[in-house]
PDB file of C-alpha atoms in Angstrom:
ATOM      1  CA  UNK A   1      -2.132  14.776  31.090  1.00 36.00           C
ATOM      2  CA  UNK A   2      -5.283  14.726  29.384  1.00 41.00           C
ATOM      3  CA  UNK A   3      -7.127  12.031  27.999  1.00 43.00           C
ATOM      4  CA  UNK A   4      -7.232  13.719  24.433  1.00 41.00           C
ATOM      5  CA  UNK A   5      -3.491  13.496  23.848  1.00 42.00           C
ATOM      6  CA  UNK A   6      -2.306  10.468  23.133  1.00 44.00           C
ATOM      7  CA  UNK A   7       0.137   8.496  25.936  1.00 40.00           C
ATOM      8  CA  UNK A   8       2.893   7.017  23.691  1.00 48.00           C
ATOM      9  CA  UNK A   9       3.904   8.168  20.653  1.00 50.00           C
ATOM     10  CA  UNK A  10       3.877   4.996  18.833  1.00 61.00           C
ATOM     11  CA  UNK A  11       6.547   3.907  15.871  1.00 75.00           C
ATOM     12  CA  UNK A  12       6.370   6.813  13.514  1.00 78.00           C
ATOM     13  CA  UNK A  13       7.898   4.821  10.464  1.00 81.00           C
ATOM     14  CA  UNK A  14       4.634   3.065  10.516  1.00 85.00           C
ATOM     15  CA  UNK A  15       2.584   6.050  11.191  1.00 82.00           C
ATOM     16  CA  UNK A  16       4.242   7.903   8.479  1.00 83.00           C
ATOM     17  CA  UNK A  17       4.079   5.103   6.245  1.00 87.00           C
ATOM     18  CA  UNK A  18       0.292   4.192   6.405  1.00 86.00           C
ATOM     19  CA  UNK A  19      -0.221   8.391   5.746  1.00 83.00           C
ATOM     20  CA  UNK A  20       1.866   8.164   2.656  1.00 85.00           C
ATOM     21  CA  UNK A  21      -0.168   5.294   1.913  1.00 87.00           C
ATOM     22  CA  UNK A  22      -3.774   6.683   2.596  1.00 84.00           C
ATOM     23  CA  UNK A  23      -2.829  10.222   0.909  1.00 79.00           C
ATOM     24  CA  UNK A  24      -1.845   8.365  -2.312  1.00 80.00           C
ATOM     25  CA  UNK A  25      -5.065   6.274  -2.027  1.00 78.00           C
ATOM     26  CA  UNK A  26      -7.977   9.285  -0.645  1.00 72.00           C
ATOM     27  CA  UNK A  27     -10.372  10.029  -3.290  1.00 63.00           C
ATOM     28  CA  UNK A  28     -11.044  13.398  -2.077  1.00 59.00           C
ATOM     29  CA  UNK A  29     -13.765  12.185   0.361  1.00 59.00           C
ATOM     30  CA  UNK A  30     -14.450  14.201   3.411  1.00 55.00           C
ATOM     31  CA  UNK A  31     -15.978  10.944   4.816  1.00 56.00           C
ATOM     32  CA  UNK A  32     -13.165   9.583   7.619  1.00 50.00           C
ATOM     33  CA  UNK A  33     -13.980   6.230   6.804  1.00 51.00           C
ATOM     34  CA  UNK A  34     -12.735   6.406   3.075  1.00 53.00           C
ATOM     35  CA  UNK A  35      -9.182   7.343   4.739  1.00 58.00           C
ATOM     36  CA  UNK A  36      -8.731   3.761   6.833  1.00 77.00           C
ATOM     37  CA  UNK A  37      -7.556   1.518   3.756  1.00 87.00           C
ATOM     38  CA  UNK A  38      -4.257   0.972   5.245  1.00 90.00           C
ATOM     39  CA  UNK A  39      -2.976  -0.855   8.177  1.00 90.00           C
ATOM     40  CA  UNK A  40       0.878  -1.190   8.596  1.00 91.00           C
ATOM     41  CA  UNK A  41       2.142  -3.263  11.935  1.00 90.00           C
ATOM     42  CA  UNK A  42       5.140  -4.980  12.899  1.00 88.00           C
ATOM     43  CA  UNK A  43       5.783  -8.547  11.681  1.00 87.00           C
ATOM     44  CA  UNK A  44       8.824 -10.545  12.371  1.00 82.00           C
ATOM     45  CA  UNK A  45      12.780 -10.029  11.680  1.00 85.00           C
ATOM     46  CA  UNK A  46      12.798  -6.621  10.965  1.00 87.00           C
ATOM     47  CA  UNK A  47      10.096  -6.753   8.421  1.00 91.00           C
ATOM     48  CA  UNK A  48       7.079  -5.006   8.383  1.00 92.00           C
ATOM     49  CA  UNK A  49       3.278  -6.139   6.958  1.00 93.00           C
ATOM     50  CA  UNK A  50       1.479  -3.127   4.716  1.00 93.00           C
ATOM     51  CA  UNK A  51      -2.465  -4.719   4.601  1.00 92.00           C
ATOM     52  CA  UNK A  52      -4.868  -3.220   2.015  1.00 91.00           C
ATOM     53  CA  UNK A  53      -8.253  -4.233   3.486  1.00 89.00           C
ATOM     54  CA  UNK A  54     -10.189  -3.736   0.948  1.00 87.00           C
ATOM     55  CA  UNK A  55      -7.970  -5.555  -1.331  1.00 84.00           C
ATOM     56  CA  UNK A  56      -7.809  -8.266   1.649  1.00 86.00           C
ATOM     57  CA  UNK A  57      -4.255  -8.403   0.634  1.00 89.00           C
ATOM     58  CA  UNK A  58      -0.888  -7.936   2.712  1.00 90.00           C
ATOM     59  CA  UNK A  59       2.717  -7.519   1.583  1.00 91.00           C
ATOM     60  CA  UNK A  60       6.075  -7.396   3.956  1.00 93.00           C
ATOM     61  CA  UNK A  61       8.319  -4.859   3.323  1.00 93.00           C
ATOM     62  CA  UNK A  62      11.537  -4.498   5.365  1.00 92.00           C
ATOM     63  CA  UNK A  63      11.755  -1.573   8.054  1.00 89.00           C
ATOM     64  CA  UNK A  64      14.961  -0.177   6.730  1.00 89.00           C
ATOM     65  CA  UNK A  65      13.536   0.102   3.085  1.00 91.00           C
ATOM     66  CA  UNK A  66      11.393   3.314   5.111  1.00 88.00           C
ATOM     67  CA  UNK A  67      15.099   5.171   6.215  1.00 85.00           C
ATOM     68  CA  UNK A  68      15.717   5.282   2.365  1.00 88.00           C
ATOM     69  CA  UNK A  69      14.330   8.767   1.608  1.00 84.00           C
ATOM     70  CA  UNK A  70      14.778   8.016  -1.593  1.00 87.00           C
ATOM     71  CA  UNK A  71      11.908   5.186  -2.074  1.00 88.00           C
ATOM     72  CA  UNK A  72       9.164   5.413  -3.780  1.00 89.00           C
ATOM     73  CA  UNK A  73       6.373   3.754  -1.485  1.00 90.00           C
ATOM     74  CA  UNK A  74       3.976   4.235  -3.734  1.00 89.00           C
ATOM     75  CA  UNK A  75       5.256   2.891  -6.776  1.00 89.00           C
ATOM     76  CA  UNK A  76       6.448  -0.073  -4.534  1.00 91.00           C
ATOM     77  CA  UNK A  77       3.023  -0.452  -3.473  1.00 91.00           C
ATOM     78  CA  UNK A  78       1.841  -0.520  -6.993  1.00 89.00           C
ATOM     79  CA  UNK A  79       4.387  -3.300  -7.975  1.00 90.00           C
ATOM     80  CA  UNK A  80       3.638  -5.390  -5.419  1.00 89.00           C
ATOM     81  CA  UNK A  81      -0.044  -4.895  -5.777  1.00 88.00           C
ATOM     82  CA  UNK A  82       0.318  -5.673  -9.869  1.00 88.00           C
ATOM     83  CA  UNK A  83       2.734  -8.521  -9.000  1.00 87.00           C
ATOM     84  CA  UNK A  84      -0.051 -10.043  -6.820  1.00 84.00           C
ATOM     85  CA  UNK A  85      -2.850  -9.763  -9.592  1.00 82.00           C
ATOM     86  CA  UNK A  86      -0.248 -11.383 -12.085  1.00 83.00           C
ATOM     87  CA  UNK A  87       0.239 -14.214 -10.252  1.00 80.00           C
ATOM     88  CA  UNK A  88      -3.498 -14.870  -9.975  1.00 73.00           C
ATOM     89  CA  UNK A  89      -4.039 -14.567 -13.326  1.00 74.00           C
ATOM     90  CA  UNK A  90      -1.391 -17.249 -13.948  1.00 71.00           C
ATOM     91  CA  UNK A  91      -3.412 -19.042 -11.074  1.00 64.00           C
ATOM     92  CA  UNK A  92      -6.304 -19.011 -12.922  1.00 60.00           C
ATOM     93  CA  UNK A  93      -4.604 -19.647 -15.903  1.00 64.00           C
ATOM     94  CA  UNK A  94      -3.365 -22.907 -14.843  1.00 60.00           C
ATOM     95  CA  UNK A  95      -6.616 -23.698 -13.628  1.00 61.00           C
ATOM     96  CA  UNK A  96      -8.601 -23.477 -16.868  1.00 58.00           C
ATOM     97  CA  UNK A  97      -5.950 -25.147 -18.841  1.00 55.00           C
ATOM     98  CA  UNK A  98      -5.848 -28.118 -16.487  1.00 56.00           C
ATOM     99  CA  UNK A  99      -9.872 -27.752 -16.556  1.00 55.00           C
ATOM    100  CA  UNK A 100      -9.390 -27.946 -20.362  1.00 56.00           C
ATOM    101  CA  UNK A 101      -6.984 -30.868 -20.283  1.00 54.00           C
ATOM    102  CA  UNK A 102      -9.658 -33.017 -17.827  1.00 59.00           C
ATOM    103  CA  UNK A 103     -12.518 -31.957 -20.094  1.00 56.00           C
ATOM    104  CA  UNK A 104     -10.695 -33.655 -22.861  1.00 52.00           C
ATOM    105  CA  UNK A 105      -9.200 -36.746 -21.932  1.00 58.00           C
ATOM    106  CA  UNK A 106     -12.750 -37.496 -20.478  1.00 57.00           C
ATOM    107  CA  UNK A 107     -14.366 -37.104 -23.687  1.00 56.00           C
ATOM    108  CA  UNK A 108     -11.116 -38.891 -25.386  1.00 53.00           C
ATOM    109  CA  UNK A 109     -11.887 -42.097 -22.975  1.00 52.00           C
ATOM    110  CA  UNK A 110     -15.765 -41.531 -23.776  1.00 52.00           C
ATOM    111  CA  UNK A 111     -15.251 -41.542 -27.118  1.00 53.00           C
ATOM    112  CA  UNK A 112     -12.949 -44.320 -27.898  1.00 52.00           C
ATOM    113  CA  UNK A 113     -16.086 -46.752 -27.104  1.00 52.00           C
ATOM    114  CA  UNK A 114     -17.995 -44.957 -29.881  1.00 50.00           C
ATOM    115  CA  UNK A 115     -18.257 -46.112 -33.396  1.00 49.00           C
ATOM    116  CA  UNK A 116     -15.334 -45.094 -36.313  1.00 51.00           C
ATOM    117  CA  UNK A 117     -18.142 -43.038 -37.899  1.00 43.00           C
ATOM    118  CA  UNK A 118     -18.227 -40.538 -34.427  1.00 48.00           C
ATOM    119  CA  UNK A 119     -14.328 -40.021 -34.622  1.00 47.00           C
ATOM    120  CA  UNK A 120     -14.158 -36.847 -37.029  1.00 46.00           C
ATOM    121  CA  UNK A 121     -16.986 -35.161 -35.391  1.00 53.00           C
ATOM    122  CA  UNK A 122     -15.015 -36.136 -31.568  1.00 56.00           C
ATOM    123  CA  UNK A 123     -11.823 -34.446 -33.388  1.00 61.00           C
ATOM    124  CA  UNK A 124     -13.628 -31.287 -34.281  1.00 62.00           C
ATOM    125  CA  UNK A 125     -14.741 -30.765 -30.632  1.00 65.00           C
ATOM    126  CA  UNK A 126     -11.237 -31.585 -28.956  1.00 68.00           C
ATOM    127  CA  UNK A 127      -9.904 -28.486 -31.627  1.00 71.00           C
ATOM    128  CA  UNK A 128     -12.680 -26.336 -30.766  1.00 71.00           C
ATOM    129  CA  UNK A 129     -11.684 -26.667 -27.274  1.00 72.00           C
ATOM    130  CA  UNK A 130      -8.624 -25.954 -28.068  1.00 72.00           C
ATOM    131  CA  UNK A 131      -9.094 -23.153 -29.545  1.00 75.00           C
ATOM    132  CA  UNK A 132     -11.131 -21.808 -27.050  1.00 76.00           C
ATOM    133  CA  UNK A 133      -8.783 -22.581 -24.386  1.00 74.00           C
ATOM    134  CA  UNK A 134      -5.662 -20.923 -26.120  1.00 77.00           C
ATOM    135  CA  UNK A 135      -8.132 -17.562 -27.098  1.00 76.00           C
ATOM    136  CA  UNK A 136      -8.790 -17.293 -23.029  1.00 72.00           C
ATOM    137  CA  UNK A 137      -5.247 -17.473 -22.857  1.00 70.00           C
ATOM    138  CA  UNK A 138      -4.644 -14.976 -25.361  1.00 73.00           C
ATOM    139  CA  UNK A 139      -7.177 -12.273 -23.678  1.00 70.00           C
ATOM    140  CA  UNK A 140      -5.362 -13.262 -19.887  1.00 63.00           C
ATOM    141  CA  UNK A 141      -2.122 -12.108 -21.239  1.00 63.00           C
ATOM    142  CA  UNK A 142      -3.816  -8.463 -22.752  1.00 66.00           C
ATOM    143  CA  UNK A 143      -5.432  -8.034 -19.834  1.00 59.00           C
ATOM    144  CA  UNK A 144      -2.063  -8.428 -18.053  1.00 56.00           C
ATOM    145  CA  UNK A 145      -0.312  -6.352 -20.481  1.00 56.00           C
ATOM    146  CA  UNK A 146      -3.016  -3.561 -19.987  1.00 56.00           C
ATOM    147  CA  UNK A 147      -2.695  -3.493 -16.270  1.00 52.00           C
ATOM    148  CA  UNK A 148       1.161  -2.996 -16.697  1.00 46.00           C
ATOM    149  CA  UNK A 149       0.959  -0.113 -18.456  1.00 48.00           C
ATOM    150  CA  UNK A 150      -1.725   1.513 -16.331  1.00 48.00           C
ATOM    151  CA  UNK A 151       0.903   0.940 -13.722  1.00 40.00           C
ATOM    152  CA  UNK A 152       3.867   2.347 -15.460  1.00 38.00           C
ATOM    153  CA  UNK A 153       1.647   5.748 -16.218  1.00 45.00           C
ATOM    154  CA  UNK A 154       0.238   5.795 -12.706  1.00 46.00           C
ATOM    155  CA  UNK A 155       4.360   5.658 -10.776  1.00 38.00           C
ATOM    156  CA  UNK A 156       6.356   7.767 -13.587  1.00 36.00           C
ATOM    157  CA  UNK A 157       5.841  10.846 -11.156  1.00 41.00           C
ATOM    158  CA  UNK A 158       8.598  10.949  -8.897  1.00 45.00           C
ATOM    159  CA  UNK A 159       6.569  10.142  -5.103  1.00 61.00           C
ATOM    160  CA  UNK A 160       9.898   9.581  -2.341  1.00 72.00           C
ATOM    161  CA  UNK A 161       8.720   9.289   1.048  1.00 76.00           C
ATOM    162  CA  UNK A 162      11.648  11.887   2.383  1.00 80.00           C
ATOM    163  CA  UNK A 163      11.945  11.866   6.223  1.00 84.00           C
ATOM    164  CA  UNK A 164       8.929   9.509   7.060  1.00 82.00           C
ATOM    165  CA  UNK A 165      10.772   9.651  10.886  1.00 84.00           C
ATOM    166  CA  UNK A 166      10.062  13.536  10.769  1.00 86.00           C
ATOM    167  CA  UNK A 167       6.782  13.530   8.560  1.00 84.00           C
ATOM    168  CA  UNK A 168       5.341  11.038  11.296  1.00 83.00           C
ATOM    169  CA  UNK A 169       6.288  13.199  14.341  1.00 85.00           C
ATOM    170  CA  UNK A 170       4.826  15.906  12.689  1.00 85.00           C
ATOM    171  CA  UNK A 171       1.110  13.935  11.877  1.00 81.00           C
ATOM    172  CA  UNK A 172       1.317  12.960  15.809  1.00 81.00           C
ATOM    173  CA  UNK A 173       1.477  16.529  16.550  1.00 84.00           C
ATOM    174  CA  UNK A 174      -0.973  17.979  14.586  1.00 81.00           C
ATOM    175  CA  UNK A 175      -3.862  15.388  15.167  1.00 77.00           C
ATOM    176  CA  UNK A 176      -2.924  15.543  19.072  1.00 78.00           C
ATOM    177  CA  UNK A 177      -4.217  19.306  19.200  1.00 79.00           C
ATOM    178  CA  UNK A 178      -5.670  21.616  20.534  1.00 80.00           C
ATOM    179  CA  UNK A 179      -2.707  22.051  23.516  1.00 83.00           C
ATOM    180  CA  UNK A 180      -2.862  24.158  26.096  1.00 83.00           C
ATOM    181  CA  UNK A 181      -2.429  27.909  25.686  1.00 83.00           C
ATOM    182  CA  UNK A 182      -3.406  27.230  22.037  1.00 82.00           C
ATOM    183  CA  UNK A 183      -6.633  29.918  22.651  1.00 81.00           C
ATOM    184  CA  UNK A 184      -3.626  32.617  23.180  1.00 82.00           C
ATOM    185  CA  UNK A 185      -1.959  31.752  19.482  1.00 77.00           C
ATOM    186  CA  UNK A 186      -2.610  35.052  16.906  1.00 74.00           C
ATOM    187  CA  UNK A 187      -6.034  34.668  15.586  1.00 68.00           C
ATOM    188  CA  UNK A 188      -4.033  35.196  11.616  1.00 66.00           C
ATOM    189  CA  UNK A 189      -1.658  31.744  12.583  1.00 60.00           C
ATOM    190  CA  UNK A 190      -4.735  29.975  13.027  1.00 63.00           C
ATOM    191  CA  UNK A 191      -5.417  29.044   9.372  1.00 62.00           C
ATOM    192  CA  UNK A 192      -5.891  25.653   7.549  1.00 61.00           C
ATOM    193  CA  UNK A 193      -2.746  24.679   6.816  1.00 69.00           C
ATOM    194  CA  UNK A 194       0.244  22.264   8.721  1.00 78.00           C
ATOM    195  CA  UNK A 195       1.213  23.743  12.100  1.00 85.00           C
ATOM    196  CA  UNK A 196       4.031  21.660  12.979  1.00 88.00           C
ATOM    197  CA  UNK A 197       7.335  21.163  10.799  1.00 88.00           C
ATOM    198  CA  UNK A 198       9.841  18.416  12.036  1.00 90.00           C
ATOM    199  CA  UNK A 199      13.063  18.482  10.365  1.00 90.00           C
ATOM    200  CA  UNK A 200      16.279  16.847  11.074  1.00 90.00           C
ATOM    201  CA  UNK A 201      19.112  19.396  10.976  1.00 91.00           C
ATOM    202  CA  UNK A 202      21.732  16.711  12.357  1.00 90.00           C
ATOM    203  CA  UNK A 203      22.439  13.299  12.193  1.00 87.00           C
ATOM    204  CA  UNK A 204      21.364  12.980  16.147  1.00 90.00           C
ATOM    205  CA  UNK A 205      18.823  15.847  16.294  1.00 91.00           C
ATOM    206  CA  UNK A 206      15.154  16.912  14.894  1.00 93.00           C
ATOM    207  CA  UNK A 207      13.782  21.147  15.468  1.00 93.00           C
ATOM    208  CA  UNK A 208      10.163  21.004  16.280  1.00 93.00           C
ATOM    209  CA  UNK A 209       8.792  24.324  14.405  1.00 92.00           C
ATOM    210  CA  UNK A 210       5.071  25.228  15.391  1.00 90.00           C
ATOM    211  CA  UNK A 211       4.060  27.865  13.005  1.00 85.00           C
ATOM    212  CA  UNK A 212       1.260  29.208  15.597  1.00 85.00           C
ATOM    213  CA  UNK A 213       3.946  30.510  17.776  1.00 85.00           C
ATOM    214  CA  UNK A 214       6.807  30.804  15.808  1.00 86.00           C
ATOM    215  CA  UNK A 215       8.553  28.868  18.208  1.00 89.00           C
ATOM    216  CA  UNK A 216      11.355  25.712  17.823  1.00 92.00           C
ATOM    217  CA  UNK A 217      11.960  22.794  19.607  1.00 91.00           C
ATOM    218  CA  UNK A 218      14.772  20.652  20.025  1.00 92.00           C
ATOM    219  CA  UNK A 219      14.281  17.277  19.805  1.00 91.00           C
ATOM    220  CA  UNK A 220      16.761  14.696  19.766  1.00 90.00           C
ATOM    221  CA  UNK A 221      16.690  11.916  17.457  1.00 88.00           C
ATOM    222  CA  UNK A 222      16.926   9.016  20.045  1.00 86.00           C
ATOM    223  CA  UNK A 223      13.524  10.316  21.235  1.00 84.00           C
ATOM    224  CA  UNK A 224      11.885   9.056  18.126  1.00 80.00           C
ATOM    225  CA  UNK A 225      13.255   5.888  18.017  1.00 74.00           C
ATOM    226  CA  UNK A 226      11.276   5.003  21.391  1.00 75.00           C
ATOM    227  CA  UNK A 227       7.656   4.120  20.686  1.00 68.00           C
ATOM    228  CA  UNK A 228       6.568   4.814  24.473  1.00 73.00           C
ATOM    229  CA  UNK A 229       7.671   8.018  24.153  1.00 75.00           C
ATOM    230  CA  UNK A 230       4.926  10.652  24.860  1.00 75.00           C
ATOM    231  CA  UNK A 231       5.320  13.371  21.736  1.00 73.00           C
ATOM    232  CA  UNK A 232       2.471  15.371  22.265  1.00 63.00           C
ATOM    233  CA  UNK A 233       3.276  15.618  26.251  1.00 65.00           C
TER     234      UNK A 233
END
């Protein structure tokens, strides 16, 4: 085997996952490094951890969640993602209001040892405070508001992941080319578009269809289940 194709084929829920992922998030870039934003590994009972580096945030989301063609990883990701910036606003929230609160029993505690004649001036400070304290609160919760609405226009198009078993069998094969005998494929079959095709047509068996040859492949579903399994061999 050559070095070019790749020795195991790896878990394709994750490989098919971090694609869906990446394709949602490409800005059109030619550039390979604007398509590594993702990194999805295994974590611990049956979970899995989705990182978004240049977030520098990670969320766990449960392997079988991915057999559900019916999910919506990308709204999912969204959620999570808007859940995350919710609770640090809340965070930071809580912060300035205990900020606030210090601010003002320190000056409370200062002021007490000042003369009678200082008290209505010491009141109109702790209100101003107050008032600035509860307008910061008001523009956290618009700002909130704002980014949940952004999110609810960005996931009302319908995005299910299908077959992510299938659709990462299918990415394996068509980033382990060329194979060989390729250079004997039709010159017309040879255009930009998907080669491969990986579609389950039982519950125990994939067909392999590689549009260069018009050819199909049976391959059983246990096959994909094993991560040292060699796809592109």
């Amino acid at each position: 085997m050559e070095d070019r194709y790749p020795a195991e084929l790896g878990d394709a829920l994750i490989v098919g996952a971090r694609a869906k992922l990446e394709q949602a998030a490409w800005n059109g870039s030619k550039d390979d490094s604007e398509f590594s934003r993702f990194h999805v590994q295994d974590a611990s009972d049956g979970m899995l951890t989705i990182m978004d580096l240049p977030q520098e945030i990670q969320f766990l989301l449960p392997r079988t969640r991915l057999l559900d063609q019916n999910l919506d990883l990308i709204a999912w990701y969204h959620s999570e993602l808007e859940d995350c910036k919710r609770k640090d606003a809340e965070y930071d929230l809580a912060s300035i209001s205990e900020s606030d609160a210090e601010l003002l029993t320190s000056q409370s505690s200062t002021d007490s040892d000042m003369p009678p004649l200082e008290s209505v001036s010491d009141s109109d400070n702790e209100e101003e405070c107050a008032d600035e304290s509860a307008a910061m609160a008001r523009f956290i919760r618009e700002v909130i508001q704002e980014n949940a609405r952004i999110f609810i226009r960005r996931v009302m198009a319908p995005r299910q992941i299908g077959d992510l078993l299938g659709k990462g069998a299918s990415l394996i094969l068509e980033v382990s080319q060329p194979y060989p005998g390729d250079e004997r494929a039709p010159y017309d079959a040879r255009r930009e578009r998907p080669r491969f095709n990986v579609e389950q047509v039982s519950h125990n068996c994939y067909v392999v269809a590689d549009e260069y040859f018009h050819e199909l492949s049976v391959l059983p579903l246990e096959y994909l289940r094993v991560p040292t399994f060699s796809l592109a061999c």
